[in-house]
């Protein structure tokens, strides 16, 4: 789509341009070509193993089909990326889940400060509001200065109410109020912001568990999603954050933000290969429309286009 096209421009420049440069340098697909290809893939954050897998698969293909032309090689690379992505996550489900009964759906957002939680919640609120859903936001990040106001601003911008308390108050109590409010108003969906203090894992775990408990007191099947928001521009660091968050609470999906600002779109593959948590959405900008459901094929083709 148009959004993927624009949003992935930076990643594409690196992938695309570098591939072109590789082809310009190498008339034949020889060992030096494979070395350079591996290096390029690793630098775009697909992960070491994936880079080797792609290069191996390409070698095979080149042998079997006697591929020589560079544009054919490029097609094989893209196809291999798509295949490898598919294989790594065959059993994975990248759809968002909603409440089955006639009760509010709850999505809990976790992630370190600055990853893009508040922004993602604003964008998603806009999406559901536009779809005619009754949306409510909970300002559960009572810790970061300005987080509550920022969520309230988003609420105003997209015309969705926000349940909030004052800074420093107990997040679980804010969330509890929000859940009760969602039920009373017969809201379709409640999006919950949380604080992301990964430096204190035990406290974070306790806080997230407590939040889940208060949600489940009123809605036993919620939260339907625990979405970990990761900043793609932090590359391999995003990967280690994901591992740590997954140890503190069960994450059901990843939102990868700021893909418009990075040349490292390959991180999507590394997440798939190393974590086996589905990427469910991607952020491609700061505006309310800049959120897309993740489609692997489209994404990978977008990287190389
Ligand atoms: P939080 O601390 O996790 O709630 O992070 P914020 O939602 O406050 O986001 C931090 C910064 O990243 C803000 O300046 C956002 O505008 C920006 N941001 C969030 N998502 C994206 C995105 O997909 N693309 C770009 N370019 N910026 C983003």
mmCIF file of C-alpha atoms and ligand atoms in Angstrom:
data_model
loop_
_atom_site.group_PDB
_atom_site.id
_atom_site.type_symbol
_atom_site.label_atom_id
_atom_site.label_comp_id
_atom_site.label_asym_id
_atom_site.label_seq_id
_atom_site.Cartn_x
_atom_site.Cartn_y
_atom_site.Cartn_z
ATOM 1 C CA UNK A 1 0.000 0.000 0.000
ATOM 2 C CA UNK A 2 0.851 3.651 -0.215
ATOM 3 C CA UNK A 3 1.684 3.807 3.501
ATOM 4 C CA UNK A 4 4.153 0.963 3.366
ATOM 5 C CA UNK A 5 5.720 2.529 0.325
ATOM 6 C CA UNK A 6 6.293 5.851 2.033
ATOM 7 C CA UNK A 7 6.987 4.563 5.505
ATOM 8 C CA UNK A 8 9.640 2.125 4.450
ATOM 9 C CA UNK A 9 11.567 4.522 2.273
ATOM 10 C CA UNK A 10 14.522 4.662 4.634
ATOM 11 C CA UNK A 11 14.772 0.926 5.006
ATOM 12 C CA UNK A 12 14.349 0.611 1.306
ATOM 13 C CA UNK A 13 17.137 3.017 0.528
ATOM 14 C CA UNK A 14 19.549 0.914 2.435
ATOM 15 C CA UNK A 15 18.314 -2.470 1.318
ATOM 16 C CA UNK A 16 17.566 -1.418 -2.208
ATOM 17 C CA UNK A 17 20.524 0.827 -2.754
ATOM 18 C CA UNK A 18 22.954 -1.541 -1.215
ATOM 19 C CA UNK A 19 21.651 -4.414 -3.239
ATOM 20 C CA UNK A 20 21.984 -2.313 -6.335
ATOM 21 C CA UNK A 21 25.499 -1.402 -5.325
ATOM 22 C CA UNK A 22 26.275 -5.076 -4.814
ATOM 23 C CA UNK A 23 25.026 -5.805 -8.269
ATOM 24 C CA UNK A 24 26.934 -2.933 -9.750
ATOM 25 C CA UNK A 25 30.126 -4.255 -8.230
ATOM 26 C CA UNK A 26 29.656 -7.862 -9.113
ATOM 27 C CA UNK A 27 29.173 -8.986 -12.633
ATOM 28 C CA UNK A 28 29.058 -12.569 -11.456
ATOM 29 C CA UNK A 29 27.491 -14.077 -8.391
ATOM 30 C CA UNK A 30 30.653 -15.358 -6.720
ATOM 31 C CA UNK A 31 31.941 -15.913 -3.186
ATOM 32 C CA UNK A 32 32.756 -12.259 -2.696
ATOM 33 C CA UNK A 33 29.181 -11.461 -3.640
ATOM 34 C CA UNK A 34 27.842 -13.799 -0.960
ATOM 35 C CA UNK A 35 30.190 -12.333 1.649
ATOM 36 C CA UNK A 36 28.974 -8.850 0.874
ATOM 37 C CA UNK A 37 25.362 -9.935 0.797
ATOM 38 C CA UNK A 38 25.655 -11.532 4.245
ATOM 39 C CA UNK A 39 27.278 -8.423 5.613
ATOM 40 C CA UNK A 40 24.559 -6.229 4.184
ATOM 41 C CA UNK A 41 21.781 -8.395 5.617
ATOM 42 C CA UNK A 42 23.364 -8.435 9.049
ATOM 43 C CA UNK A 43 23.704 -4.667 9.009
ATOM 44 C CA UNK A 44 20.029 -4.272 8.253
ATOM 45 C CA UNK A 45 19.297 -6.210 11.449
ATOM 46 C CA UNK A 46 17.717 -9.359 10.049
ATOM 47 C CA UNK A 47 19.900 -11.263 12.510
ATOM 48 C CA UNK A 48 22.984 -13.349 11.917
ATOM 49 C CA UNK A 49 21.227 -16.676 11.482
ATOM 50 C CA UNK A 50 18.695 -15.287 9.061
ATOM 51 C CA UNK A 51 21.418 -13.664 7.006
ATOM 52 C CA UNK A 52 23.218 -16.991 6.696
ATOM 53 C CA UNK A 53 19.993 -18.819 5.894
ATOM 54 C CA UNK A 54 19.200 -16.428 3.081
ATOM 55 C CA UNK A 55 22.653 -16.625 1.666
ATOM 56 C CA UNK A 56 22.619 -20.445 1.848
ATOM 57 C CA UNK A 57 19.247 -20.632 0.181
ATOM 58 C CA UNK A 58 20.447 -18.286 -2.519
ATOM 59 C CA UNK A 59 23.517 -20.400 -3.204
ATOM 60 C CA UNK A 60 21.284 -23.446 -3.699
ATOM 61 C CA UNK A 61 18.950 -21.594 -5.954
ATOM 62 C CA UNK A 62 21.761 -20.153 -8.023
ATOM 63 C CA UNK A 63 23.219 -23.634 -8.468
ATOM 64 C CA UNK A 64 19.903 -25.283 -9.300
ATOM 65 C CA UNK A 65 18.546 -22.733 -11.671
ATOM 66 C CA UNK A 66 21.765 -21.351 -12.933
ATOM 67 C CA UNK A 67 20.662 -17.856 -12.021
ATOM 68 C CA UNK A 68 23.097 -15.307 -13.289
ATOM 69 C CA UNK A 69 21.281 -12.095 -13.889
ATOM 70 C CA UNK A 70 21.265 -9.719 -10.999
ATOM 71 C CA UNK A 71 17.547 -8.953 -11.142
ATOM 72 C CA UNK A 72 16.832 -12.672 -10.868
ATOM 73 C CA UNK A 73 19.104 -12.869 -7.858
ATOM 74 C CA UNK A 74 17.245 -9.994 -6.283
ATOM 75 C CA UNK A 75 13.922 -11.785 -6.804
ATOM 76 C CA UNK A 76 15.294 -14.921 -5.206
ATOM 77 C CA UNK A 77 16.447 -12.946 -2.163
ATOM 78 C CA UNK A 78 13.039 -11.390 -1.632
ATOM 79 C CA UNK A 79 11.296 -14.720 -2.107
ATOM 80 C CA UNK A 80 13.648 -16.349 0.391
ATOM 81 C CA UNK A 81 12.985 -13.634 2.937
ATOM 82 C CA UNK A 82 9.256 -14.200 2.565
ATOM 83 C CA UNK A 83 9.699 -17.990 2.839
ATOM 84 C CA UNK A 84 11.961 -17.803 5.846
ATOM 85 C CA UNK A 85 9.613 -15.392 7.555
ATOM 86 C CA UNK A 86 6.698 -17.719 6.899
ATOM 87 C CA UNK A 87 8.506 -20.841 8.095
ATOM 88 C CA UNK A 88 9.693 -19.257 11.309
ATOM 89 C CA UNK A 89 6.192 -18.369 12.319
ATOM 90 C CA UNK A 90 3.883 -20.871 10.724
ATOM 91 C CA UNK A 91 1.822 -21.300 13.852
ATOM 92 C CA UNK A 92 1.826 -17.612 14.663
ATOM 93 C CA UNK A 93 -1.263 -15.538 14.568
ATOM 94 C CA UNK A 94 -0.790 -11.889 13.750
ATOM 95 C CA UNK A 95 -4.437 -10.886 14.053
ATOM 96 C CA UNK A 96 -5.782 -8.860 16.949
ATOM 97 C CA UNK A 97 -8.216 -10.631 19.248
ATOM 98 C CA UNK A 98 -11.446 -9.206 20.557
ATOM 99 C CA UNK A 99 -13.875 -10.184 23.308
ATOM 100 C CA UNK A 100 -16.328 -12.819 22.201
ATOM 101 C CA UNK A 101 -19.055 -12.017 24.636
ATOM 102 C CA UNK A 102 -20.913 -8.760 24.587
ATOM 103 C CA UNK A 103 -18.389 -7.006 26.789
ATOM 104 C CA UNK A 104 -15.512 -4.577 26.326
ATOM 105 C CA UNK A 105 -12.278 -5.765 24.734
ATOM 106 C CA UNK A 106 -9.143 -4.696 26.591
ATOM 107 C CA UNK A 107 -5.702 -4.166 25.045
ATOM 108 C CA UNK A 108 -2.818 -3.599 27.455
ATOM 109 C CA UNK A 109 0.202 -1.715 26.092
ATOM 110 C CA UNK A 110 3.653 -2.295 27.557
ATOM 111 C CA UNK A 111 7.132 -1.128 26.584
ATOM 112 C CA UNK A 112 9.920 1.202 27.699
ATOM 113 C CA UNK A 113 9.503 4.977 27.769
ATOM 114 C CA UNK A 114 9.754 6.563 24.376
ATOM 115 C CA UNK A 115 8.962 3.380 22.451
ATOM 116 C CA UNK A 116 5.705 4.867 21.212
ATOM 117 C CA UNK A 117 3.008 3.406 23.476
ATOM 118 C CA UNK A 118 0.975 6.580 23.904
ATOM 119 C CA UNK A 119 1.198 7.422 20.210
ATOM 120 C CA UNK A 120 0.181 3.905 19.193
ATOM 121 C CA UNK A 121 -2.799 4.027 21.543
ATOM 122 C CA UNK A 122 -3.835 7.355 20.007
ATOM 123 C CA UNK A 123 -3.577 5.957 16.496
ATOM 124 C CA UNK A 124 -5.496 2.813 17.371
ATOM 125 C CA UNK A 125 -8.171 4.812 19.188
ATOM 126 C CA UNK A 126 -8.585 6.794 15.982
ATOM 127 C CA UNK A 127 -8.876 3.617 13.915
ATOM 128 C CA UNK A 128 -11.629 2.130 16.068
ATOM 129 C CA UNK A 129 -13.396 5.418 16.578
ATOM 130 C CA UNK A 130 -13.520 5.865 12.801
ATOM 131 C CA UNK A 131 -14.912 2.348 12.499
ATOM 132 C CA UNK A 132 -17.824 3.381 14.684
ATOM 133 C CA UNK A 133 -16.639 1.680 17.859
ATOM 134 C CA UNK A 134 -17.018 3.112 21.306
ATOM 135 C CA UNK A 135 -13.458 3.557 22.543
ATOM 136 C CA UNK A 136 -12.078 4.419 25.979
ATOM 137 C CA UNK A 137 -8.484 5.088 27.042
ATOM 138 C CA UNK A 138 -6.893 4.462 30.441
ATOM 139 C CA UNK A 139 -3.929 6.599 31.518
ATOM 140 C CA UNK A 140 -2.099 3.835 33.379
ATOM 141 C CA UNK A 141 1.311 5.436 32.949
ATOM 142 C CA UNK A 142 1.156 7.536 36.094
ATOM 143 C CA UNK A 143 4.921 7.528 36.394
ATOM 144 C CA UNK A 144 6.448 9.284 33.390
ATOM 145 C CA UNK A 145 6.147 13.059 33.593
ATOM 146 C CA UNK A 146 3.661 14.270 31.022
ATOM 147 C CA UNK A 147 2.376 10.829 30.038
ATOM 148 C CA UNK A 148 -1.144 11.492 31.326
ATOM 149 C CA UNK A 149 -1.420 14.854 29.551
ATOM 150 C CA UNK A 150 -0.043 13.361 26.368
ATOM 151 C CA UNK A 151 -2.695 10.656 26.372
ATOM 152 C CA UNK A 152 -5.368 13.266 27.105
ATOM 153 C CA UNK A 153 -4.173 15.290 24.139
ATOM 154 C CA UNK A 154 -4.492 12.244 21.930
ATOM 155 C CA UNK A 155 -7.962 11.652 23.370
ATOM 156 C CA UNK A 156 -8.997 15.157 22.363
ATOM 157 C CA UNK A 157 -7.414 14.898 18.944
ATOM 158 C CA UNK A 158 -9.228 11.698 18.039
ATOM 159 C CA UNK A 159 -12.322 12.484 20.100
ATOM 160 C CA UNK A 160 -12.155 9.604 22.567
ATOM 161 C CA UNK A 161 -12.599 9.905 26.363
ATOM 162 C CA UNK A 162 -9.691 9.206 28.732
ATOM 163 C CA UNK A 163 -9.939 7.883 32.273
ATOM 164 C CA UNK A 164 -7.080 9.371 34.294
ATOM 165 C CA UNK A 165 -5.998 10.160 37.809
ATOM 166 C CA UNK A 166 -3.192 12.372 39.015
ATOM 167 C CA UNK A 167 0.486 11.706 38.404
ATOM 168 C CA UNK A 168 2.033 9.314 40.890
ATOM 169 C CA UNK A 169 -1.234 7.562 41.755
ATOM 170 C CA UNK A 170 -1.640 3.790 41.701
ATOM 171 C CA UNK A 171 -1.899 2.669 38.052
ATOM 172 C CA UNK A 172 -3.978 -0.378 38.964
ATOM 173 C CA UNK A 173 -6.577 1.841 40.559
ATOM 174 C CA UNK A 174 -6.805 4.025 37.432
ATOM 175 C CA UNK A 175 -7.184 0.910 35.312
ATOM 176 C CA UNK A 176 -9.836 -0.468 37.638
ATOM 177 C CA UNK A 177 -11.841 2.761 37.300
ATOM 178 C CA UNK A 178 -11.433 2.621 33.533
ATOM 179 C CA UNK A 179 -12.664 -0.971 33.319
ATOM 180 C CA UNK A 180 -15.731 -0.136 35.394
ATOM 181 C CA UNK A 181 -16.343 2.909 33.231
ATOM 182 C CA UNK A 182 -15.966 0.834 30.061
ATOM 183 C CA UNK A 183 -18.554 -1.619 31.345
ATOM 184 C CA UNK A 184 -20.943 1.090 32.468
ATOM 185 C CA UNK A 185 -20.701 2.878 29.128
ATOM 186 C CA UNK A 186 -20.850 -0.393 27.208
ATOM 187 C CA UNK A 187 -17.649 0.541 25.437
ATOM 188 C CA UNK A 188 -16.389 -1.752 22.677
ATOM 189 C CA UNK A 189 -12.727 -1.371 23.439
ATOM 190 C CA UNK A 190 -10.503 -0.094 26.232
ATOM 191 C CA UNK A 191 -6.857 0.735 25.457
ATOM 192 C CA UNK A 192 -4.626 0.798 28.525
ATOM 193 C CA UNK A 193 -1.341 2.707 28.721
ATOM 194 C CA UNK A 194 1.240 1.549 31.281
ATOM 195 C CA UNK A 195 4.598 2.735 32.608
ATOM 196 C CA UNK A 196 7.678 1.020 31.228
ATOM 197 C CA UNK A 197 10.251 0.774 33.958
ATOM 198 C CA UNK A 198 12.310 -2.092 32.701
ATOM 199 C CA UNK A 199 15.256 -1.156 34.917
ATOM 200 C CA UNK A 200 13.241 -2.478 37.833
ATOM 201 C CA UNK A 201 11.983 -5.777 36.540
ATOM 202 C CA UNK A 202 10.493 -7.109 39.750
ATOM 203 C CA UNK A 203 8.430 -3.985 40.343
ATOM 204 C CA UNK A 204 7.372 -3.851 36.743
ATOM 205 C CA UNK A 205 6.265 -7.471 36.846
ATOM 206 C CA UNK A 206 4.299 -6.878 40.037
ATOM 207 C CA UNK A 207 2.681 -3.776 38.606
ATOM 208 C CA UNK A 208 1.654 -5.459 35.360
ATOM 209 C CA UNK A 209 0.321 -8.507 37.195
ATOM 210 C CA UNK A 210 -1.675 -6.273 39.498
ATOM 211 C CA UNK A 211 -3.109 -4.390 36.531
ATOM 212 C CA UNK A 212 -4.106 -7.665 34.904
ATOM 213 C CA UNK A 213 -5.725 -8.840 38.134
ATOM 214 C CA UNK A 214 -7.886 -5.757 38.502
ATOM 215 C CA UNK A 215 -8.952 -6.023 34.876
ATOM 216 C CA UNK A 216 -9.880 -9.672 35.330
ATOM 217 C CA UNK A 217 -11.885 -8.931 38.443
ATOM 218 C CA UNK A 218 -14.425 -7.234 36.189
ATOM 219 C CA UNK A 219 -13.668 -8.945 32.873
ATOM 220 C CA UNK A 220 -12.313 -12.480 33.372
ATOM 221 C CA UNK A 221 -11.390 -12.943 29.684
ATOM 222 C CA UNK A 222 -9.469 -9.685 29.372
ATOM 223 C CA UNK A 223 -6.977 -8.408 28.412
ATOM 224 C CA UNK A 224 -7.417 -9.927 24.952
ATOM 225 C CA UNK A 225 -4.032 -8.544 23.912
ATOM 226 C CA UNK A 226 -0.863 -7.566 25.741
ATOM 227 C CA UNK A 227 0.964 -5.558 23.104
ATOM 228 C CA UNK A 228 4.645 -4.832 23.492
ATOM 229 C CA UNK A 229 5.613 -1.602 21.764
ATOM 230 C CA UNK A 230 9.172 -1.585 20.414
ATOM 231 C CA UNK A 231 11.150 1.184 18.743
ATOM 232 C CA UNK A 232 12.583 -0.256 15.524
ATOM 233 C CA UNK A 233 15.312 2.381 15.394
ATOM 234 C CA UNK A 234 16.937 0.782 18.438
ATOM 235 C CA UNK A 235 17.649 -2.354 16.388
ATOM 236 C CA UNK A 236 19.085 -5.233 18.366
ATOM 237 C CA UNK A 237 18.325 -3.392 21.590
ATOM 238 C CA UNK A 238 14.620 -3.692 20.805
ATOM 239 C CA UNK A 239 15.155 -7.418 20.582
ATOM 240 C CA UNK A 240 16.680 -7.681 24.038
ATOM 241 C CA UNK A 241 13.928 -5.479 25.480
ATOM 242 C CA UNK A 242 11.381 -7.832 23.979
ATOM 243 C CA UNK A 243 13.038 -10.799 25.654
ATOM 244 C CA UNK A 244 13.012 -9.060 29.009
ATOM 245 C CA UNK A 245 9.397 -7.945 28.768
ATOM 246 C CA UNK A 246 8.318 -11.396 27.738
ATOM 247 C CA UNK A 247 9.881 -12.674 30.938
ATOM 248 C CA UNK A 248 7.908 -10.232 33.061
ATOM 249 C CA UNK A 249 4.515 -10.733 31.443
ATOM 250 C CA UNK A 250 3.076 -12.841 28.649
ATOM 251 C CA UNK A 251 3.188 -10.720 25.510
ATOM 252 C CA UNK A 252 0.651 -11.632 22.795
ATOM 253 C CA UNK A 253 1.947 -9.353 20.064
ATOM 254 C CA UNK A 254 4.426 -6.677 19.096
ATOM 255 C CA UNK A 255 3.873 -3.212 17.706
ATOM 256 C CA UNK A 256 7.020 -2.102 15.931
ATOM 257 C CA UNK A 257 7.163 1.695 15.766
ATOM 258 C CA UNK A 258 9.236 4.276 13.886
ATOM 259 C CA UNK A 259 9.878 2.080 10.885
ATOM 260 C CA UNK A 260 9.696 5.289 8.882
ATOM 261 C CA UNK A 261 12.801 6.522 10.679
ATOM 262 C CA UNK A 262 15.123 3.588 10.268
ATOM 263 C CA UNK A 263 17.132 1.715 7.725
ATOM 264 C CA UNK A 264 16.818 -1.372 9.857
ATOM 265 C CA UNK A 265 13.472 -2.833 8.838
ATOM 266 C CA UNK A 266 15.123 -6.243 8.889
ATOM 267 C CA UNK A 267 14.556 -6.308 12.648
ATOM 268 C CA UNK A 268 11.111 -7.718 11.843
ATOM 269 C CA UNK A 269 12.755 -10.938 10.698
ATOM 270 C CA UNK A 270 15.018 -11.126 13.712
ATOM 271 C CA UNK A 271 12.006 -10.784 16.013
ATOM 272 C CA UNK A 272 10.233 -13.561 14.200
ATOM 273 C CA UNK A 273 13.221 -15.882 14.247
ATOM 274 C CA UNK A 274 14.404 -15.314 17.748
ATOM 275 C CA UNK A 275 11.305 -14.529 19.774
ATOM 276 C CA UNK A 276 8.355 -16.175 18.077
ATOM 277 C CA UNK A 277 6.068 -13.364 19.136
ATOM 278 C CA UNK A 278 3.985 -12.136 16.211
ATOM 279 C CA UNK A 279 4.432 -8.567 15.009
ATOM 280 C CA UNK A 280 0.823 -7.393 14.793
ATOM 281 C CA UNK A 281 1.161 -3.740 13.838
ATOM 282 C CA UNK A 282 3.783 -1.307 12.607
ATOM 283 C CA UNK A 283 4.137 2.432 13.155
ATOM 284 C CA UNK A 284 5.126 4.364 10.063
ATOM 285 C CA UNK A 285 4.971 7.963 11.305
ATOM 286 C CA UNK A 286 3.731 10.287 14.020
ATOM 287 C CA UNK A 287 0.263 11.044 12.685
ATOM 288 C CA UNK A 288 -3.001 9.341 13.562
ATOM 289 C CA UNK A 289 -3.168 7.424 10.278
ATOM 290 C CA UNK A 290 0.382 6.113 10.488
ATOM 291 C CA UNK A 291 -0.407 2.700 11.925
ATOM 292 C CA UNK A 292 -0.767 -0.429 9.815
ATOM 293 C CA UNK A 293 -1.544 -4.033 10.509
ATOM 294 C CA UNK A 294 1.524 -6.047 9.788
ATOM 295 C CA UNK A 295 1.494 -7.997 6.536
ATOM 296 C CA UNK A 296 4.720 -9.918 6.119
ATOM 297 C CA UNK A 297 4.694 -10.229 2.353
ATOM 298 C CA UNK A 298 3.822 -6.631 1.731
ATOM 299 C CA UNK A 299 6.372 -5.518 4.256
ATOM 300 C CA UNK A 300 9.221 -7.513 2.768
ATOM 301 C CA UNK A 301 8.385 -6.570 -0.799
ATOM 302 C CA UNK A 302 8.204 -2.977 0.454
ATOM 303 C CA UNK A 303 11.744 -3.229 1.782
ATOM 304 C CA UNK A 304 13.130 -4.165 -1.602
ATOM 305 C CA UNK A 305 10.947 -2.290 -3.992
HETATM 306 P P1 LIG B 1 5.827 6.199 25.082
HETATM 307 O O1 LIG B 1 6.744 6.789 26.111
HETATM 308 O O2 LIG B 1 6.109 4.747 24.874
HETATM 309 O O3 LIG B 1 4.390 6.465 25.362
HETATM 310 O O4 LIG B 1 6.204 6.895 23.684
HETATM 311 P P2 LIG B 1 5.462 8.067 22.896
HETATM 312 O O5 LIG B 1 4.176 7.589 22.359
HETATM 313 O O6 LIG B 1 5.449 9.283 23.736
HETATM 314 O O7 LIG B 1 6.439 8.274 21.645
HETATM 315 C C1 LIG B 1 7.732 8.803 21.768
HETATM 316 C C2 LIG B 1 8.060 9.623 20.525
HETATM 317 O O8 LIG B 1 8.093 8.778 19.386
HETATM 318 C C3 LIG B 1 7.025 10.687 20.200
HETATM 319 O O9 LIG B 1 7.709 11.842 19.790
HETATM 320 C C4 LIG B 1 6.222 10.117 19.048
HETATM 321 O O10 LIG B 1 5.699 11.095 18.193
HETATM 322 C C5 LIG B 1 7.261 9.282 18.351
HETATM 323 N N1 LIG B 1 6.684 8.154 17.592
HETATM 324 C C6 LIG B 1 5.875 7.171 18.033
HETATM 325 N N2 LIG B 1 5.580 6.294 17.047
HETATM 326 C C7 LIG B 1 6.222 6.722 15.929
HETATM 327 C C8 LIG B 1 6.330 6.245 14.557
HETATM 328 O O11 LIG B 1 5.778 5.203 14.150
HETATM 329 N N3 LIG B 1 7.115 6.977 13.720
HETATM 330 C C9 LIG B 1 7.754 8.113 14.122
HETATM 331 N N4 LIG B 1 8.495 8.757 13.235
HETATM 332 N N5 LIG B 1 7.677 8.583 15.380
HETATM 333 C C10 LIG B 1 6.920 7.914 16.285
#
